[in-house]
Amino acid sequence: MQSIDNMDNAEVVALVVVKLAQVYMRMTDLLVRVTGVRDSINLTQKACQRHEELASARQSVWEAHCASLDALKTLPGWEDWMLDGPNERVYSIKEASKV
């Protein structure tokens, strides 16, 4: 690279423009990286929140399942229902509720 002393005004201006463009590109790249990291953090936080919501919903479903089993145990013949195959379950519940 030649010294600025040996360049005419047009070459100096061109050099300054090139250097400014390089700085602009580096800053733009840095901004994209920072924004990408920020977006990634936001997505991670949203994913964690969604995971907590799903865990809470799963817990509610489990509690409802346990409550339904407790209710089923109050019906006469519930032991037979638990031993029946999947095709017999509806029939067994209907029969148990008739007693």
PDB file of N, CA and C in Angstrom:
ATOM      1  N   MET A   1       0.848  -1.172   0.000  1.00  0.00           N
ATOM      2  CA  MET A   1       0.000   0.000   0.000  1.00  0.00           C
ATOM      3  C   MET A   1       0.899   1.242   0.000  1.00  0.00           C
ATOM      4  N   GLN A   2       0.552   2.169  -0.789  1.00  0.00           N
ATOM      5  CA  GLN A   2       1.374   3.376  -0.875  1.00  0.00           C
ATOM      6  C   GLN A   2       0.999   4.373   0.209  1.00  0.00           C
ATOM      7  N   SER A   3       1.896   5.253   0.501  1.00  0.00           N
ATOM      8  CA  SER A   3       1.694   6.266   1.530  1.00  0.00           C
ATOM      9  C   SER A   3       0.692   7.311   1.048  1.00  0.00           C
ATOM     10  N   ILE A   4      -0.051   7.871   1.994  1.00  0.00           N
ATOM     11  CA  ILE A   4      -1.044   8.899   1.652  1.00  0.00           C
ATOM     12  C   ILE A   4      -0.344  10.115   1.041  1.00  0.00           C
ATOM     13  N   ASP A   5       0.908  10.354   1.423  1.00  0.00           N
ATOM     14  CA  ASP A   5       1.655  11.491   0.884  1.00  0.00           C
ATOM     15  C   ASP A   5       1.849  11.388  -0.623  1.00  0.00           C
ATOM     16  N   ASN A   6       1.891  10.147  -1.127  1.00  0.00           N
ATOM     17  CA  ASN A   6       2.137   9.946  -2.556  1.00  0.00           C
ATOM     18  C   ASN A   6       0.834   9.831  -3.357  1.00  0.00           C
ATOM     19  N   MET A   7      -0.339   9.992  -2.716  1.00  0.00           N
ATOM     20  CA  MET A   7      -1.634   9.848  -3.406  1.00  0.00           C
ATOM     21  C   MET A   7      -2.210  11.215  -3.719  1.00  0.00           C
ATOM     22  N   ASP A   8      -2.981  11.243  -4.795  1.00  0.00           N
ATOM     23  CA  ASP A   8      -3.699  12.493  -5.063  1.00  0.00           C
ATOM     24  C   ASP A   8      -5.018  12.483  -4.279  1.00  0.00           C
ATOM     25  N   ASN A   9      -5.749  13.554  -4.331  1.00  0.00           N
ATOM     26  CA  ASN A   9      -6.966  13.705  -3.526  1.00  0.00           C
ATOM     27  C   ASN A   9      -8.007  12.624  -3.824  1.00  0.00           C
ATOM     28  N   ALA A  10      -8.169  12.259  -5.062  1.00  0.00           N
ATOM     29  CA  ALA A  10      -9.171  11.257  -5.437  1.00  0.00           C
ATOM     30  C   ALA A  10      -8.835   9.903  -4.824  1.00  0.00           C
ATOM     31  N   GLU A  11      -7.557   9.551  -4.806  1.00  0.00           N
ATOM     32  CA  GLU A  11      -7.135   8.281  -4.220  1.00  0.00           C
ATOM     33  C   GLU A  11      -7.344   8.277  -2.704  1.00  0.00           C
ATOM     34  N   VAL A  12      -7.075   9.397  -2.062  1.00  0.00           N
ATOM     35  CA  VAL A  12      -7.276   9.500  -0.615  1.00  0.00           C
ATOM     36  C   VAL A  12      -8.761   9.362  -0.286  1.00  0.00           C
ATOM     37  N   VAL A  13      -9.588  10.057  -1.056  1.00  0.00           N
ATOM     38  CA  VAL A  13     -11.030   9.964  -0.839  1.00  0.00           C
ATOM     39  C   VAL A  13     -11.506   8.530  -1.055  1.00  0.00           C
ATOM     40  N   ALA A  14     -11.023   7.874  -2.086  1.00  0.00           N
ATOM     41  CA  ALA A  14     -11.413   6.493  -2.363  1.00  0.00           C
ATOM     42  C   ALA A  14     -10.973   5.579  -1.222  1.00  0.00           C
ATOM     43  N   LEU A  15      -9.765   5.800  -0.710  1.00  0.00           N
ATOM     44  CA  LEU A  15      -9.273   5.000   0.406  1.00  0.00           C
ATOM     45  C   LEU A  15     -10.135   5.206   1.648  1.00  0.00           C
ATOM     46  N   VAL A  16     -10.495   6.439   1.945  1.00  0.00           N
ATOM     47  CA  VAL A  16     -11.343   6.734   3.103  1.00  0.00           C
ATOM     48  C   VAL A  16     -12.711   6.084   2.933  1.00  0.00           C
ATOM     49  N   VAL A  17     -13.272   6.150   1.740  1.00  0.00           N
ATOM     50  CA  VAL A  17     -14.572   5.534   1.478  1.00  0.00           C
ATOM     51  C   VAL A  17     -14.501   4.022   1.683  1.00  0.00           C
ATOM     52  N   VAL A  18     -13.434   3.394   1.196  1.00  0.00           N
ATOM     53  CA  VAL A  18     -13.265   1.948   1.360  1.00  0.00           C
ATOM     54  C   VAL A  18     -13.145   1.600   2.835  1.00  0.00           C
ATOM     55  N   LYS A  19     -12.339   2.374   3.575  1.00  0.00           N
ATOM     56  CA  LYS A  19     -12.179   2.103   5.013  1.00  0.00           C
ATOM     57  C   LYS A  19     -13.497   2.306   5.759  1.00  0.00           C
ATOM     58  N   LEU A  20     -14.238   3.341   5.438  1.00  0.00           N
ATOM     59  CA  LEU A  20     -15.545   3.568   6.069  1.00  0.00           C
ATOM     60  C   LEU A  20     -16.517   2.433   5.747  1.00  0.00           C
ATOM     61  N   ALA A  21     -16.469   1.933   4.505  1.00  0.00           N
ATOM     62  CA  ALA A  21     -17.334   0.812   4.127  1.00  0.00           C
ATOM     63  C   ALA A  21     -16.968  -0.437   4.922  1.00  0.00           C
ATOM     64  N   GLN A  22     -15.673  -0.657   5.118  1.00  0.00           N
ATOM     65  CA  GLN A  22     -15.247  -1.817   5.910  1.00  0.00           C
ATOM     66  C   GLN A  22     -15.714  -1.696   7.360  1.00  0.00           C
ATOM     67  N   VAL A  23     -15.583  -0.499   7.931  1.00  0.00           N
ATOM     68  CA  VAL A  23     -16.057  -0.273   9.304  1.00  0.00           C
ATOM     69  C   VAL A  23     -17.568  -0.467   9.369  1.00  0.00           C
ATOM     70  N   TYR A  24     -18.296   0.063   8.384  1.00  0.00           N
ATOM     71  CA  TYR A  24     -19.748  -0.089   8.347  1.00  0.00           C
ATOM     72  C   TYR A  24     -20.132  -1.566   8.273  1.00  0.00           C
ATOM     73  N   MET A  25     -19.429  -2.333   7.449  1.00  0.00           N
ATOM     74  CA  MET A  25     -19.744  -3.752   7.314  1.00  0.00           C
ATOM     75  C   MET A  25     -19.449  -4.506   8.608  1.00  0.00           C
ATOM     76  N   ARG A  26     -18.361  -4.164   9.265  1.00  0.00           N
ATOM     77  CA  ARG A  26     -18.050  -4.812  10.547  1.00  0.00           C
ATOM     78  C   ARG A  26     -19.098  -4.471  11.600  1.00  0.00           C
ATOM     79  N   MET A  27     -19.507  -3.225  11.642  1.00  0.00           N
ATOM     80  CA  MET A  27     -20.515  -2.814  12.627  1.00  0.00           C
ATOM     81  C   MET A  27     -21.863  -3.476  12.315  1.00  0.00           C
ATOM     82  N   THR A  28     -22.191  -3.553  11.039  1.00  0.00           N
ATOM     83  CA  THR A  28     -23.432  -4.219  10.648  1.00  0.00           C
ATOM     84  C   THR A  28     -23.390  -5.691  11.039  1.00  0.00           C
ATOM     85  N   ASP A  29     -22.258  -6.334  10.783  1.00  0.00           N
ATOM     86  CA  ASP A  29     -22.097  -7.737  11.155  1.00  0.00           C
ATOM     87  C   ASP A  29     -22.223  -7.914  12.666  1.00  0.00           C
ATOM     88  N   LEU A  30     -21.598  -7.025  13.418  1.00  0.00           N
ATOM     89  CA  LEU A  30     -21.687  -7.083  14.878  1.00  0.00           C
ATOM     90  C   LEU A  30     -23.129  -6.878  15.341  1.00  0.00           C
ATOM     91  N   LEU A  31     -23.806  -5.930  14.729  1.00  0.00           N
ATOM     92  CA  LEU A  31     -25.206  -5.671  15.089  1.00  0.00           C
ATOM     93  C   LEU A  31     -26.080  -6.893  14.797  1.00  0.00           C
ATOM     94  N   VAL A  32     -25.845  -7.539  13.656  1.00  0.00           N
ATOM     95  CA  VAL A  32     -26.601  -8.749  13.323  1.00  0.00           C
ATOM     96  C   VAL A  32     -26.323  -9.845  14.335  1.00  0.00           C
ATOM     97  N   ARG A  33     -25.075  -9.987  14.734  1.00  0.00           N
ATOM     98  CA  ARG A  33     -24.740 -11.002  15.735  1.00  0.00           C
ATOM     99  C   ARG A  33     -25.410 -10.702  17.069  1.00  0.00           C
ATOM    100  N   VAL A  34     -25.328  -9.456  17.518  1.00  0.00           N
ATOM    101  CA  VAL A  34     -25.943  -9.084  18.795  1.00  0.00           C
ATOM    102  C   VAL A  34     -27.448  -9.275  18.730  1.00  0.00           C
ATOM    103  N   THR A  35     -28.066  -8.840  17.641  1.00  0.00           N
ATOM    104  CA  THR A  35     -29.508  -9.004  17.478  1.00  0.00           C
ATOM    105  C   THR A  35     -29.864 -10.483  17.425  1.00  0.00           C
ATOM    106  N   GLY A  36     -29.050 -11.267  16.723  1.00  0.00           N
ATOM    107  CA  GLY A  36     -29.291 -12.706  16.654  1.00  0.00           C
ATOM    108  C   GLY A  36     -29.200 -13.350  18.019  1.00  0.00           C
ATOM    109  N   VAL A  37     -28.231 -12.922  18.814  1.00  0.00           N
ATOM    110  CA  VAL A  37     -28.096 -13.461  20.169  1.00  0.00           C
ATOM    111  C   VAL A  37     -29.305 -13.060  20.999  1.00  0.00           C
ATOM    112  N   ARG A  38     -29.727 -11.810  20.864  1.00  0.00           N
ATOM    113  CA  ARG A  38     -30.891 -11.342  21.609  1.00  0.00           C
ATOM    114  C   ARG A  38     -32.137 -12.135  21.207  1.00  0.00           C
ATOM    115  N   ASP A  39     -32.309 -12.348  19.893  1.00  0.00           N
ATOM    116  CA  ASP A  39     -33.446 -13.134  19.424  1.00  0.00           C
ATOM    117  C   ASP A  39     -33.359 -14.563  19.945  1.00  0.00           C
ATOM    118  N   SER A  40     -32.156 -15.111  19.952  1.00  0.00           N
ATOM    119  CA  SER A  40     -31.962 -16.465  20.453  1.00  0.00           C
ATOM    120  C   SER A  40     -32.310 -16.558  21.935  1.00  0.00           C
ATOM    121  N   ILE A  41     -31.907 -15.546  22.703  1.00  0.00           N
ATOM    122  CA  ILE A  41     -32.235 -15.525  24.131  1.00  0.00           C
ATOM    123  C   ILE A  41     -33.744 -15.431  24.314  1.00  0.00           C
ATOM    124  N   ASN A  42     -34.393 -14.576  23.527  1.00  0.00           N
ATOM    125  CA  ASN A  42     -35.854 -14.450  23.621  1.00  0.00           C
ATOM    126  C   ASN A  42     -36.542 -15.761  23.278  1.00  0.00           C
ATOM    127  N   LEU A  43     -36.063 -16.426  22.230  1.00  0.00           N
ATOM    128  CA  LEU A  43     -36.653 -17.710  21.854  1.00  0.00           C
ATOM    129  C   LEU A  43     -36.435 -18.757  22.938  1.00  0.00           C
ATOM    130  N   THR A  44     -35.254 -18.742  23.550  1.00  0.00           N
ATOM    131  CA  THR A  44     -34.966 -19.692  24.627  1.00  0.00           C
ATOM    132  C   THR A  44     -35.882 -19.432  25.819  1.00  0.00           C
ATOM    133  N   GLN A  45     -36.076 -18.157  26.153  1.00  0.00           N
ATOM    134  CA  GLN A  45     -36.962 -17.818  27.263  1.00  0.00           C
ATOM    135  C   GLN A  45     -38.398 -18.247  26.955  1.00  0.00           C
ATOM    136  N   LYS A  46     -38.845 -18.032  25.720  1.00  0.00           N
ATOM    137  CA  LYS A  46     -40.196 -18.449  25.332  1.00  0.00           C
ATOM    138  C   LYS A  46     -40.322 -19.967  25.381  1.00  0.00           C
ATOM    139  N   ALA A  47     -39.281 -20.667  24.952  1.00  0.00           N
ATOM    140  CA  ALA A  47     -39.306 -22.130  24.994  1.00  0.00           C
ATOM    141  C   ALA A  47     -39.371 -22.627  26.434  1.00  0.00           C
ATOM    142  N   CYS A  48     -38.622 -21.995  27.326  1.00  0.00           N
ATOM    143  CA  CYS A  48     -38.665 -22.382  28.744  1.00  0.00           C
ATOM    144  C   CYS A  48     -40.046 -22.126  29.328  1.00  0.00           C
ATOM    145  N   GLN A  49     -40.625 -20.988  28.976  1.00  0.00           N
ATOM    146  CA  GLN A  49     -41.967 -20.667  29.466  1.00  0.00           C
ATOM    147  C   GLN A  49     -42.975 -21.690  28.939  1.00  0.00           C
ATOM    148  N   ARG A  50     -42.874 -22.026  27.668  1.00  0.00           N
ATOM    149  CA  ARG A  50     -43.779 -23.014  27.067  1.00  0.00           C
ATOM    150  C   ARG A  50     -43.592 -24.374  27.739  1.00  0.00           C
ATOM    151  N   HIS A  51     -42.348 -24.740  28.043  1.00  0.00           N
ATOM    152  CA  HIS A  51     -42.067 -26.000  28.715  1.00  0.00           C
ATOM    153  C   HIS A  51     -42.730 -26.025  30.094  1.00  0.00           C
ATOM    154  N   GLU A  52     -42.643 -24.903  30.814  1.00  0.00           N
ATOM    155  CA  GLU A  52     -43.278 -24.829  32.130  1.00  0.00           C
ATOM    156  C   GLU A  52     -44.799 -24.941  32.013  1.00  0.00           C
ATOM    157  N   GLU A  53     -45.378 -24.309  30.994  1.00  0.00           N
ATOM    158  CA  GLU A  53     -46.821 -24.399  30.776  1.00  0.00           C
ATOM    159  C   GLU A  53     -47.231 -25.840  30.475  1.00  0.00           C
ATOM    160  N   LEU A  54     -46.448 -26.513  29.637  1.00  0.00           N
ATOM    161  CA  LEU A  54     -46.753 -27.901  29.309  1.00  0.00           C
ATOM    162  C   LEU A  54     -46.600 -28.806  30.525  1.00  0.00           C
ATOM    163  N   ALA A  55     -45.587 -28.545  31.344  1.00  0.00           N
ATOM    164  CA  ALA A  55     -45.398 -29.338  32.568  1.00  0.00           C
ATOM    165  C   ALA A  55     -46.582 -29.143  33.507  1.00  0.00           C
ATOM    166  N   SER A  56     -47.075 -27.920  33.603  1.00  0.00           N
ATOM    167  CA  SER A  56     -48.235 -27.643  34.448  1.00  0.00           C
ATOM    168  C   SER A  56     -49.477 -28.346  33.901  1.00  0.00           C
ATOM    169  N   ALA A  57     -49.658 -28.293  32.586  1.00  0.00           N
ATOM    170  CA  ALA A  57     -50.803 -28.970  31.964  1.00  0.00           C
ATOM    171  C   ALA A  57     -50.698 -30.478  32.154  1.00  0.00           C
ATOM    172  N   ARG A  58     -49.490 -31.016  32.012  1.00  0.00           N
ATOM    173  CA  ARG A  58     -49.271 -32.453  32.212  1.00  0.00           C
ATOM    174  C   ARG A  58     -49.612 -32.842  33.646  1.00  0.00           C
ATOM    175  N   GLN A  59     -49.238 -32.013  34.598  1.00  0.00           N
ATOM    176  CA  GLN A  59     -49.553 -32.276  36.004  1.00  0.00           C
ATOM    177  C   GLN A  59     -51.065 -32.265  36.223  1.00  0.00           C
ATOM    178  N   SER A  60     -51.767 -31.324  35.597  1.00  0.00           N
ATOM    179  CA  SER A  60     -53.221 -31.258  35.716  1.00  0.00           C
ATOM    180  C   SER A  60     -53.880 -32.502  35.129  1.00  0.00           C
ATOM    181  N   VAL A  61     -53.372 -32.947  33.988  1.00  0.00           N
ATOM    182  CA  VAL A  61     -53.914 -34.165  33.370  1.00  0.00           C
ATOM    183  C   VAL A  61     -53.671 -35.363  34.276  1.00  0.00           C
ATOM    184  N   TRP A  62     -52.494 -35.440  34.865  1.00  0.00           N
ATOM    185  CA  TRP A  62     -52.181 -36.552  35.765  1.00  0.00           C
ATOM    186  C   TRP A  62     -53.103 -36.539  36.980  1.00  0.00           C
ATOM    187  N   GLU A  63     -53.325 -35.355  37.548  1.00  0.00           N
ATOM    188  CA  GLU A  63     -54.215 -35.254  38.705  1.00  0.00           C
ATOM    189  C   GLU A  63     -55.644 -35.661  38.334  1.00  0.00           C
ATOM    190  N   ALA A  64     -56.101 -35.257  37.142  1.00  0.00           N
ATOM    191  CA  ALA A  64     -57.437 -35.658  36.684  1.00  0.00           C
ATOM    192  C   ALA A  64     -57.502 -37.164  36.473  1.00  0.00           C
ATOM    193  N   HIS A  65     -56.450 -37.737  35.926  1.00  0.00           N
ATOM    194  CA  HIS A  65     -56.394 -39.188  35.728  1.00  0.00           C
ATOM    195  C   HIS A  65     -56.488 -39.916  37.065  1.00  0.00           C
ATOM    196  N   CYS A  66     -55.718 -39.449  38.052  1.00  0.00           N
ATOM    197  CA  CYS A  66     -55.751 -40.073  39.379  1.00  0.00           C
ATOM    198  C   CYS A  66     -57.133 -39.936  40.010  1.00  0.00           C
ATOM    199  N   ALA A  67     -57.756 -38.769  39.842  1.00  0.00           N
ATOM    200  CA  ALA A  67     -59.098 -38.560  40.391  1.00  0.00           C
ATOM    201  C   ALA A  67     -60.106 -39.485  39.713  1.00  0.00           C
ATOM    202  N   SER A  68     -59.953 -39.682  38.391  1.00  0.00           N
ATOM    203  CA  SER A  68     -60.891 -40.566  37.699  1.00  0.00           C
ATOM    204  C   SER A  68     -60.697 -42.017  38.149  1.00  0.00           C
ATOM    205  N   LEU A  69     -59.458 -42.412  38.397  1.00  0.00           N
ATOM    206  CA  LEU A  69     -59.220 -43.767  38.910  1.00  0.00           C
ATOM    207  C   LEU A  69     -59.799 -43.931  40.315  1.00  0.00           C
ATOM    208  N   ASP A  70     -59.653 -42.895  41.136  1.00  0.00           N
ATOM    209  CA  ASP A  70     -60.239 -42.952  42.478  1.00  0.00           C
ATOM    210  C   ASP A  70     -61.756 -43.062  42.392  1.00  0.00           C
ATOM    211  N   ALA A  71     -62.359 -42.314  41.451  1.00  0.00           N
ATOM    212  CA  ALA A  71     -63.807 -42.394  41.273  1.00  0.00           C
ATOM    213  C   ALA A  71     -64.210 -43.774  40.751  1.00  0.00           C
ATOM    214  N   LEU A  72     -63.420 -44.326  39.853  1.00  0.00           N
ATOM    215  CA  LEU A  72     -63.711 -45.646  39.304  1.00  0.00           C
ATOM    216  C   LEU A  72     -63.662 -46.714  40.398  1.00  0.00           C
ATOM    217  N   LYS A  73     -62.760 -46.555  41.329  1.00  0.00           N
ATOM    218  CA  LYS A  73     -62.623 -47.542  42.407  1.00  0.00           C
ATOM    219  C   LYS A  73     -63.838 -47.577  43.321  1.00  0.00           C
ATOM    220  N   THR A  74     -64.674 -46.551  43.279  1.00  0.00           N
ATOM    221  CA  THR A  74     -65.887 -46.553  44.114  1.00  0.00           C
ATOM    222  C   THR A  74     -66.994 -47.385  43.480  1.00  0.00           C
ATOM    223  N   LEU A  75     -66.868 -47.712  42.184  1.00  0.00           N
ATOM    224  CA  LEU A  75     -67.901 -48.510  41.511  1.00  0.00           C
ATOM    225  C   LEU A  75     -67.719 -49.988  41.855  1.00  0.00           C
ATOM    226  N   PRO A  76     -68.829 -50.713  42.013  1.00  0.00           N
ATOM    227  CA  PRO A  76     -68.711 -52.149  42.238  1.00  0.00           C
ATOM    228  C   PRO A  76     -68.118 -52.824  40.993  1.00  0.00           C
ATOM    229  N   GLY A  77     -67.254 -53.768  41.198  1.00  0.00           N
ATOM    230  CA  GLY A  77     -66.677 -54.523  40.090  1.00  0.00           C
ATOM    231  C   GLY A  77     -65.541 -53.804  39.382  1.00  0.00           C
ATOM    232  N   TRP A  78     -64.968 -52.800  40.001  1.00  0.00           N
ATOM    233  CA  TRP A  78     -63.902 -52.063  39.331  1.00  0.00           C
ATOM    234  C   TRP A  78     -62.668 -52.921  39.090  1.00  0.00           C
ATOM    235  N   GLU A  79     -62.446 -53.923  39.959  1.00  0.00           N
ATOM    236  CA  GLU A  79     -61.289 -54.788  39.752  1.00  0.00           C
ATOM    237  C   GLU A  79     -61.424 -55.549  38.433  1.00  0.00           C
ATOM    238  N   ASP A  80     -62.653 -55.998  38.125  1.00  0.00           N
ATOM    239  CA  ASP A  80     -62.877 -56.700  36.859  1.00  0.00           C
ATOM    240  C   ASP A  80     -62.621 -55.776  35.671  1.00  0.00           C
ATOM    241  N   TRP A  81     -63.038 -54.533  35.822  1.00  0.00           N
ATOM    242  CA  TRP A  81     -62.837 -53.574  34.730  1.00  0.00           C
ATOM    243  C   TRP A  81     -61.353 -53.383  34.469  1.00  0.00           C
ATOM    244  N   MET A  82     -60.558 -53.330  35.527  1.00  0.00           N
ATOM    245  CA  MET A  82     -59.118 -53.120  35.368  1.00  0.00           C
ATOM    246  C   MET A  82     -58.460 -54.321  34.677  1.00  0.00           C
ATOM    247  N   LEU A  83     -59.034 -55.510  34.843  1.00  0.00           N
ATOM    248  CA  LEU A  83     -58.450 -56.709  34.253  1.00  0.00           C
ATOM    249  C   LEU A  83     -58.925 -56.968  32.830  1.00  0.00           C
ATOM    250  N   ASP A  84     -60.040 -56.349  32.431  1.00  0.00           N
ATOM    251  CA  ASP A  84     -60.584 -56.562  31.085  1.00  0.00           C
ATOM    252  C   ASP A  84     -59.664 -55.956  30.037  1.00  0.00           C
ATOM    253  N   GLY A  85     -59.805 -56.492  28.824  1.00  0.00           N
ATOM    254  CA  GLY A  85     -59.054 -55.937  27.694  1.00  0.00           C
ATOM    255  C   GLY A  85     -59.647 -54.599  27.264  1.00  0.00           C
ATOM    256  N   PRO A  86     -58.988 -53.915  26.356  1.00  0.00           N
ATOM    257  CA  PRO A  86     -59.445 -52.589  25.932  1.00  0.00           C
ATOM    258  C   PRO A  86     -60.825 -52.596  25.288  1.00  0.00           C
ATOM    259  N   ASN A  87     -61.218 -53.687  24.616  1.00  0.00           N
ATOM    260  CA  ASN A  87     -62.523 -53.736  23.966  1.00  0.00           C
ATOM    261  C   ASN A  87     -63.664 -53.921  24.956  1.00  0.00           C
ATOM    262  N   GLU A  88     -63.363 -54.399  26.126  1.00  0.00           N
ATOM    263  CA  GLU A  88     -64.389 -54.682  27.120  1.00  0.00           C
ATOM    264  C   GLU A  88     -64.580 -53.544  28.120  1.00  0.00           C
ATOM    265  N   ARG A  89     -63.755 -52.568  28.100  1.00  0.00           N
ATOM    266  CA  ARG A  89     -63.782 -51.552  29.147  1.00  0.00           C
ATOM    267  C   ARG A  89     -65.084 -50.765  29.177  1.00  0.00           C
ATOM    268  N   VAL A  90     -65.570 -50.327  28.035  1.00  0.00           N
ATOM    269  CA  VAL A  90     -66.806 -49.538  28.014  1.00  0.00           C
ATOM    270  C   VAL A  90     -67.960 -50.380  28.531  1.00  0.00           C
ATOM    271  N   TYR A  91     -68.036 -51.610  28.102  1.00  0.00           N
ATOM    272  CA  TYR A  91     -69.083 -52.513  28.566  1.00  0.00           C
ATOM    273  C   TYR A  91     -68.983 -52.707  30.079  1.00  0.00           C
ATOM    274  N   SER A  92     -67.763 -52.912  30.573  1.00  0.00           N
ATOM    275  CA  SER A  92     -67.572 -53.144  32.002  1.00  0.00           C
ATOM    276  C   SER A  92     -67.988 -51.935  32.819  1.00  0.00           C
ATOM    277  N   ILE A  93     -67.693 -50.735  32.327  1.00  0.00           N
ATOM    278  CA  ILE A  93     -68.092 -49.528  33.058  1.00  0.00           C
ATOM    279  C   ILE A  93     -69.615 -49.427  33.095  1.00  0.00           C
ATOM    280  N   LYS A  94     -70.257 -49.713  31.953  1.00  0.00           N
ATOM    281  CA  LYS A  94     -71.720 -49.644  31.903  1.00  0.00           C
ATOM    282  C   LYS A  94     -72.323 -50.673  32.842  1.00  0.00           C
ATOM    283  N   GLU A  95     -71.781 -51.874  32.832  1.00  0.00           N
ATOM    284  CA  GLU A  95     -72.291 -52.924  33.703  1.00  0.00           C
ATOM    285  C   GLU A  95     -72.060 -52.568  35.176  1.00  0.00           C
ATOM    286  N   ALA A  96     -70.909 -52.041  35.490  1.00  0.00           N
ATOM    287  CA  ALA A  96     -70.596 -51.688  36.875  1.00  0.00           C
ATOM    288  C   ALA A  96     -71.492 -50.567  37.360  1.00  0.00           C
ATOM    289  N   SER A  97     -71.853 -49.656  36.475  1.00  0.00           N
ATOM    290  CA  SER A  97     -72.692 -48.536  36.904  1.00  0.00           C
ATOM    291  C   SER A  97     -74.149 -48.951  37.091  1.00  0.00           C
ATOM    292  N   LYS A  98     -74.562 -50.092  36.498  1.00  0.00           N
ATOM    293  CA  LYS A  98     -75.932 -50.576  36.668  1.00  0.00           C
ATOM    294  C   LYS A  98     -76.130 -51.211  38.030  1.00  0.00           C
ATOM    295  N   VAL A  99     -75.075 -51.705  38.628  1.00  0.00           N
ATOM    296  CA  VAL A  99     -75.192 -52.436  39.897  1.00  0.00           C
ATOM    297  C   VAL A  99     -75.477 -51.490  41.035  1.00  0.00           C
TER     298      VAL A  99
END
